PDB file of C-alpha atoms in Angstrom:
ATOM      1  CA  UNK A   1       0.000   0.000   0.000  1.00 52.00           C
ATOM      2  CA  UNK A   2       1.054   3.552  -0.596  1.00 49.00           C
ATOM      3  CA  UNK A   3       2.246   5.490   2.444  1.00 50.00           C
ATOM      4  CA  UNK A   4       3.256   8.578   0.496  1.00 53.00           C
ATOM      5  CA  UNK A   5       0.991  11.618   0.601  1.00 57.00           C
ATOM      6  CA  UNK A   6      -1.529  11.789  -2.258  1.00 58.00           C
ATOM      7  CA  UNK A   7      -0.939  14.060  -5.227  1.00 59.00           C
ATOM      8  CA  UNK A   8      -3.962  16.321  -5.673  1.00 63.00           C
ATOM      9  CA  UNK A   9      -5.761  15.609  -8.945  1.00 73.00           C
ATOM     10  CA  UNK A  10      -3.737  12.419  -9.627  1.00 91.00           C
ATOM     11  CA  UNK A  11      -5.637   9.277 -10.694  1.00 97.00           C
ATOM     12  CA  UNK A  12      -5.221   6.510  -8.132  1.00 98.00           C
ATOM     13  CA  UNK A  13      -6.797   3.165  -7.356  1.00 98.00           C
ATOM     14  CA  UNK A  14      -8.988   3.192  -4.237  1.00 98.00           C
ATOM     15  CA  UNK A  15     -10.305  -0.065  -2.753  1.00 98.00           C
ATOM     16  CA  UNK A  16     -13.801   0.791  -1.556  1.00 98.00           C
ATOM     17  CA  UNK A  17     -16.588  -0.936   0.331  1.00 97.00           C
ATOM     18  CA  UNK A  18     -20.120  -0.872  -1.033  1.00 97.00           C
ATOM     19  CA  UNK A  19     -22.893  -1.585   1.436  1.00 92.00           C
ATOM     20  CA  UNK A  20     -25.539  -4.302   1.023  1.00 93.00           C
ATOM     21  CA  UNK A  21     -24.043  -6.161  -1.964  1.00 92.00           C
ATOM     22  CA  UNK A  22     -24.606  -3.231  -4.338  1.00 96.00           C
ATOM     23  CA  UNK A  23     -21.191  -3.498  -5.993  1.00 97.00           C
ATOM     24  CA  UNK A  24     -22.578  -4.338  -9.473  1.00 97.00           C
ATOM     25  CA  UNK A  25     -25.038  -1.454  -9.304  1.00 97.00           C
ATOM     26  CA  UNK A  26     -22.162   0.856  -8.274  1.00 98.00           C
ATOM     27  CA  UNK A  27     -20.108  -0.450 -11.205  1.00 98.00           C
ATOM     28  CA  UNK A  28     -22.903   0.537 -13.613  1.00 98.00           C
ATOM     29  CA  UNK A  29     -23.034   4.078 -12.156  1.00 98.00           C
ATOM     30  CA  UNK A  30     -19.250   4.465 -12.444  1.00 98.00           C
ATOM     31  CA  UNK A  31     -19.233   3.030 -15.979  1.00 98.00           C
ATOM     32  CA  UNK A  32     -21.907   5.570 -17.021  1.00 98.00           C
ATOM     33  CA  UNK A  33     -19.579   8.373 -15.870  1.00 98.00           C
ATOM     34  CA  UNK A  34     -16.555   6.829 -17.594  1.00 98.00           C
ATOM     35  CA  UNK A  35     -14.767   6.204 -14.272  1.00 98.00           C
ATOM     36  CA  UNK A  36     -12.490   3.169 -14.430  1.00 98.00           C
ATOM     37  CA  UNK A  37     -13.346   0.488 -11.873  1.00 98.00           C
ATOM     38  CA  UNK A  38     -12.815  -3.195 -11.216  1.00 98.00           C
ATOM     39  CA  UNK A  39     -14.699  -5.927  -9.393  1.00 98.00           C
ATOM     40  CA  UNK A  40     -13.039  -9.363  -9.110  1.00 96.00           C
ATOM     41  CA  UNK A  41     -15.551 -11.882 -10.474  1.00 96.00           C
ATOM     42  CA  UNK A  42     -15.809 -15.664 -10.486  1.00 94.00           C
ATOM     43  CA  UNK A  43     -18.284 -18.359 -11.485  1.00 93.00           C
ATOM     44  CA  UNK A  44     -20.595 -19.783  -8.859  1.00 93.00           C
ATOM     45  CA  UNK A  45     -23.638 -22.051  -8.865  1.00 93.00           C
ATOM     46  CA  UNK A  46     -26.564 -19.820  -7.879  1.00 92.00           C
ATOM     47  CA  UNK A  47     -30.152 -20.782  -7.052  1.00 94.00           C
ATOM     48  CA  UNK A  48     -32.564 -18.787  -9.224  1.00 92.00           C
ATOM     49  CA  UNK A  49     -36.311 -18.967  -9.893  1.00 94.00           C
ATOM     50  CA  UNK A  50     -35.503 -21.082 -12.955  1.00 93.00           C
ATOM     51  CA  UNK A  51     -33.321 -23.466 -10.936  1.00 95.00           C
ATOM     52  CA  UNK A  52     -29.597 -23.700 -10.313  1.00 96.00           C
ATOM     53  CA  UNK A  53     -27.421 -21.784 -12.768  1.00 95.00           C
ATOM     54  CA  UNK A  54     -23.717 -21.169 -13.184  1.00 94.00           C
ATOM     55  CA  UNK A  55     -23.303 -17.389 -13.018  1.00 94.00           C
ATOM     56  CA  UNK A  56     -20.514 -14.825 -12.951  1.00 94.00           C
ATOM     57  CA  UNK A  57     -20.729 -13.060  -9.566  1.00 95.00           C
ATOM     58  CA  UNK A  58     -18.473 -10.843  -7.425  1.00 95.00           C
ATOM     59  CA  UNK A  59     -15.731 -12.957  -5.850  1.00 94.00           C
ATOM     60  CA  UNK A  60     -15.420 -10.603  -2.866  1.00 94.00           C
ATOM     61  CA  UNK A  61     -18.735  -9.115  -1.853  1.00 93.00           C
ATOM     62  CA  UNK A  62     -19.030  -5.423  -1.047  1.00 96.00           C
ATOM     63  CA  UNK A  63     -15.670  -4.555  -2.671  1.00 97.00           C
ATOM     64  CA  UNK A  64     -14.988  -2.414  -5.723  1.00 98.00           C
ATOM     65  CA  UNK A  65     -11.767  -0.767  -6.882  1.00 98.00           C
ATOM     66  CA  UNK A  66     -12.183   2.741  -8.279  1.00 98.00           C
ATOM     67  CA  UNK A  67      -9.536   4.613 -10.293  1.00 98.00           C
ATOM     68  CA  UNK A  68     -10.104   8.321  -9.869  1.00 98.00           C
ATOM     69  CA  UNK A  69      -9.037  11.204  -7.687  1.00 98.00           C
ATOM     70  CA  UNK A  70     -10.024  11.343  -4.051  1.00 97.00           C
ATOM     71  CA  UNK A  71     -11.595  14.736  -4.710  1.00 97.00           C
ATOM     72  CA  UNK A  72     -13.836  13.364  -7.501  1.00 97.00           C
ATOM     73  CA  UNK A  73     -14.968  10.356  -5.442  1.00 98.00           C
ATOM     74  CA  UNK A  74     -15.722  12.559  -2.429  1.00 97.00           C
ATOM     75  CA  UNK A  75     -17.641  14.994  -4.636  1.00 97.00           C
ATOM     76  CA  UNK A  76     -19.748  12.154  -6.085  1.00 98.00           C
ATOM     77  CA  UNK A  77     -20.447  10.772  -2.601  1.00 97.00           C
ATOM     78  CA  UNK A  78     -21.579  14.197  -1.370  1.00 97.00           C
ATOM     79  CA  UNK A  79     -23.613  15.346  -4.376  1.00 97.00           C
ATOM     80  CA  UNK A  80     -25.173  12.200  -5.895  1.00 97.00           C
ATOM     81  CA  UNK A  81     -27.439   9.927  -3.900  1.00 97.00           C
ATOM     82  CA  UNK A  82     -26.491   6.796  -5.889  1.00 96.00           C
ATOM     83  CA  UNK A  83     -22.879   7.089  -4.649  1.00 97.00           C
ATOM     84  CA  UNK A  84     -23.739   7.246  -0.931  1.00 95.00           C
ATOM     85  CA  UNK A  85     -23.098   3.484  -0.444  1.00 96.00           C
ATOM     86  CA  UNK A  86     -19.394   3.924  -1.392  1.00 97.00           C
ATOM     87  CA  UNK A  87     -17.080   3.840   1.642  1.00 97.00           C
ATOM     88  CA  UNK A  88     -13.343   4.509   1.657  1.00 97.00           C
ATOM     89  CA  UNK A  89     -11.267   1.697   3.150  1.00 96.00           C
ATOM     90  CA  UNK A  90      -8.884   2.905   5.814  1.00 94.00           C
ATOM     91  CA  UNK A  91      -5.436   1.676   6.833  1.00 88.00           C
ATOM     92  CA  UNK A  92      -5.264  -0.227  10.088  1.00 74.00           C
ATOM     93  CA  UNK A  93      -3.917   1.975  12.844  1.00 66.00           C
ATOM     94  CA  UNK A  94      -1.897   0.138  15.480  1.00 67.00           C
ATOM     95  CA  UNK A  95      -0.828   1.381  18.875  1.00 67.00           C
ATOM     96  CA  UNK A  96       1.803   4.082  18.480  1.00 63.00           C
ATOM     97  CA  UNK A  97       1.447   4.353  14.707  1.00 69.00           C
ATOM     98  CA  UNK A  98       0.202   7.211  12.573  1.00 69.00           C
ATOM     99  CA  UNK A  99      -3.574   7.738  12.392  1.00 76.00           C
ATOM    100  CA  UNK A 100      -5.649   5.863   9.842  1.00 86.00           C
ATOM    101  CA  UNK A 101      -5.427   7.015   6.229  1.00 93.00           C
ATOM    102  CA  UNK A 102      -7.462   6.248   3.114  1.00 96.00           C
ATOM    103  CA  UNK A 103      -6.057   3.172   1.358  1.00 96.00           C
ATOM    104  CA  UNK A 104      -4.635   3.548  -2.129  1.00 97.00           C
ATOM    105  CA  UNK A 105      -3.282   0.804  -4.374  1.00 97.00           C
ATOM    106  CA  UNK A 106      -0.237   1.480  -6.580  1.00 97.00           C
ATOM    107  CA  UNK A 107      -0.934   1.015 -10.311  1.00 97.00           C
ATOM    108  CA  UNK A 108       1.572  -1.856 -10.674  1.00 95.00           C
ATOM    109  CA  UNK A 109       0.058  -3.776  -7.747  1.00 96.00           C
ATOM    110  CA  UNK A 110      -3.455  -3.239  -9.113  1.00 97.00           C
ATOM    111  CA  UNK A 111      -2.455  -4.322 -12.638  1.00 97.00           C
ATOM    112  CA  UNK A 112      -0.922  -7.484 -11.192  1.00 96.00           C
ATOM    113  CA  UNK A 113      -4.081  -8.247  -9.187  1.00 97.00           C
ATOM    114  CA  UNK A 114      -6.442  -7.493 -12.104  1.00 97.00           C
ATOM    115  CA  UNK A 115      -4.394  -9.651 -14.451  1.00 96.00           C
ATOM    116  CA  UNK A 116      -4.969 -12.702 -12.257  1.00 97.00           C
ATOM    117  CA  UNK A 117      -8.552 -11.888 -11.169  1.00 96.00           C
ATOM    118  CA  UNK A 118      -9.665 -11.205 -14.757  1.00 94.00           C
ATOM    119  CA  UNK A 119      -8.952 -14.774 -15.873  1.00 92.00           C
ATOM    120  CA  UNK A 120     -11.916 -16.156 -13.877  1.00 84.00           C
ATOM    121  CA  UNK A 121      -9.922 -19.383 -13.647  1.00 87.00           C
ATOM    122  CA  UNK A 122     -11.871 -21.781 -11.441  1.00 85.00           C
ATOM    123  CA  UNK A 123      -8.696 -22.946  -9.698  1.00 87.00           C
ATOM    124  CA  UNK A 124      -8.108 -19.476  -8.230  1.00 93.00           C
ATOM    125  CA  UNK A 125      -8.872 -19.135  -4.558  1.00 92.00           C
ATOM    126  CA  UNK A 126      -9.928 -15.758  -3.153  1.00 93.00           C
ATOM    127  CA  UNK A 127      -8.665 -15.274   0.372  1.00 88.00           C
ATOM    128  CA  UNK A 128      -9.538 -13.092   3.291  1.00 77.00           C
ATOM    129  CA  UNK A 129      -6.436 -11.028   3.851  1.00 70.00           C
ATOM    130  CA  UNK A 130      -6.555 -11.944   7.557  1.00 69.00           C
ATOM    131  CA  UNK A 131      -5.905 -15.617   6.647  1.00 65.00           C
ATOM    132  CA  UNK A 132      -2.198 -15.142   6.162  1.00 62.00           C
ATOM    133  CA  UNK A 133      -1.116 -11.990   7.989  1.00 64.00           C
ATOM    134  CA  UNK A 134       2.330 -12.593   9.446  1.00 64.00           C
ATOM    135  CA  UNK A 135       3.086 -15.533   7.153  1.00 68.00           C
ATOM    136  CA  UNK A 136       6.215 -14.539   5.292  1.00 77.00           C
ATOM    137  CA  UNK A 137       7.046 -15.937   1.893  1.00 88.00           C
ATOM    138  CA  UNK A 138       9.491 -15.575  -0.965  1.00 93.00           C
ATOM    139  CA  UNK A 139       8.626 -12.926  -3.533  1.00 95.00           C
ATOM    140  CA  UNK A 140       8.488 -14.495  -7.003  1.00 97.00           C
ATOM    141  CA  UNK A 141       7.748 -13.677 -10.611  1.00 97.00           C
ATOM    142  CA  UNK A 142       5.956 -16.129 -12.879  1.00 97.00           C
ATOM    143  CA  UNK A 143       7.929 -16.436 -16.133  1.00 97.00           C
ATOM    144  CA  UNK A 144       5.786 -18.818 -18.200  1.00 95.00           C
ATOM    145  CA  UNK A 145       2.208 -19.945 -18.635  1.00 92.00           C
ATOM    146  CA  UNK A 146      -1.104 -18.150 -18.274  1.00 91.00           C
ATOM    147  CA  UNK A 147       0.196 -15.843 -15.559  1.00 94.00           C
ATOM    148  CA  UNK A 148       3.586 -14.971 -17.104  1.00 95.00           C
ATOM    149  CA  UNK A 149       4.768 -11.606 -15.766  1.00 95.00           C
ATOM    150  CA  UNK A 150       2.671 -11.729 -12.596  1.00 96.00           C
ATOM    151  CA  UNK A 151       4.461 -11.159  -9.295  1.00 96.00           C
ATOM    152  CA  UNK A 152       3.396 -12.712  -6.023  1.00 95.00           C
ATOM    153  CA  UNK A 153       4.501 -14.329  -2.809  1.00 94.00           C
ATOM    154  CA  UNK A 154       4.812 -18.041  -2.083  1.00 93.00           C
ATOM    155  CA  UNK A 155       2.512 -18.811   0.866  1.00 90.00           C
ATOM    156  CA  UNK A 156       1.422 -22.048   2.462  1.00 86.00           C
ATOM    157  CA  UNK A 157      -2.359 -22.383   2.484  1.00 83.00           C
ATOM    158  CA  UNK A 158      -3.934 -25.534   3.900  1.00 83.00           C
ATOM    159  CA  UNK A 159      -0.548 -27.311   3.780  1.00 86.00           C
ATOM    160  CA  UNK A 160       0.043 -26.531   0.088  1.00 88.00           C
ATOM    161  CA  UNK A 161       2.274 -23.888  -1.463  1.00 89.00           C
ATOM    162  CA  UNK A 162       0.578 -21.310  -3.669  1.00 92.00           C
ATOM    163  CA  UNK A 163       1.620 -18.129  -5.424  1.00 95.00           C
ATOM    164  CA  UNK A 164      -0.472 -15.443  -3.745  1.00 94.00           C
ATOM    165  CA  UNK A 165      -1.152 -12.126  -5.443  1.00 95.00           C
ATOM    166  CA  UNK A 166      -2.264  -9.667  -2.820  1.00 92.00           C
ATOM    167  CA  UNK A 167      -3.323  -6.139  -2.201  1.00 94.00           C
ATOM    168  CA  UNK A 168      -2.121  -5.562   1.309  1.00 86.00           C
ATOM    169  CA  UNK A 169      -4.913  -5.135   3.818  1.00 86.00           C
ATOM    170  CA  UNK A 170      -7.636  -5.631   1.190  1.00 93.00           C
ATOM    171  CA  UNK A 171      -7.698  -8.885  -0.789  1.00 93.00           C
ATOM    172  CA  UNK A 172      -5.644 -11.767  -2.101  1.00 94.00           C
ATOM    173  CA  UNK A 173      -5.857 -14.476  -4.738  1.00 95.00           C
ATOM    174  CA  UNK A 174      -4.053 -17.799  -4.519  1.00 94.00           C
ATOM    175  CA  UNK A 175      -3.015 -19.404  -7.795  1.00 94.00           C
ATOM    176  CA  UNK A 176      -3.508 -23.123  -7.269  1.00 86.00           C
ATOM    177  CA  UNK A 177      -0.547 -24.531  -9.131  1.00 87.00           C
ATOM    178  CA  UNK A 178       2.449 -22.954 -10.789  1.00 91.00           C
ATOM    179  CA  UNK A 179       5.347 -25.304 -11.601  1.00 92.00           C
ATOM    180  CA  UNK A 180       8.487 -24.213  -9.745  1.00 92.00           C
ATOM    181  CA  UNK A 181      10.411 -24.134 -13.037  1.00 95.00           C
ATOM    182  CA  UNK A 182       8.127 -21.230 -14.105  1.00 96.00           C
ATOM    183  CA  UNK A 183       9.151 -19.128 -11.063  1.00 96.00           C
ATOM    184  CA  UNK A 184      12.075 -16.846 -10.383  1.00 97.00           C
ATOM    185  CA  UNK A 185      12.790 -15.274  -7.014  1.00 96.00           C
ATOM    186  CA  UNK A 186      12.798 -11.479  -6.983  1.00 93.00           C
TER     187      UNK A 186
END
C-alpha cells in the first residue's frame, strides 16, 4: 500500500466498500460516468427462480476498486445519492502508529491483481487477507504460462504452497498450481 501523501488531482486506485451487496449497481453508475473500476468476479452455482445456474458473480462481496481522484470520489459521494453506499477503506492503525489514512493501491500492484482476477480461472482461490497476515514468503515472478509476468509471494495455504497475489490489507488471490520451473525469485 502507498504510504506517500496523495498528489492532488492524480488518478489513483482506491479499494472501496459498497454496502448491502450493491457493488454491481455501483459499477454501472461508475461506468456511465466513464470512471475506471474493477470488481473481481468468479463463477458460482446460484439458485434462481428457474433453478440452479452457473453465473458470474463478485468474488469478494461489497468490494470495488475505483480509479479516480479522491476529490472526484468525495464529490460524487456528497452530491449524488447513488454514490452514498461507497465507503473509503482505511489503513489499520496500530498502537503508536500514525492515524488511519485512506487506502490507495499502486498502479503496478493493481495491474498485477487485475491480471490474475480477470482470468476467472476456477482454480483461483480468493482469500480473506486476515488468513495469512504474518506468514512470510518468498517474492516471485511467474515467467511462463497463463500468468507470465505476474508477481506474487509463495505462501502455504492448507498445507500446500501457492503463489499469492495480494493487495495488502484488502484482498488476495491464490493461484492453485504454478510449476516451480516457471518461477524466479525477486
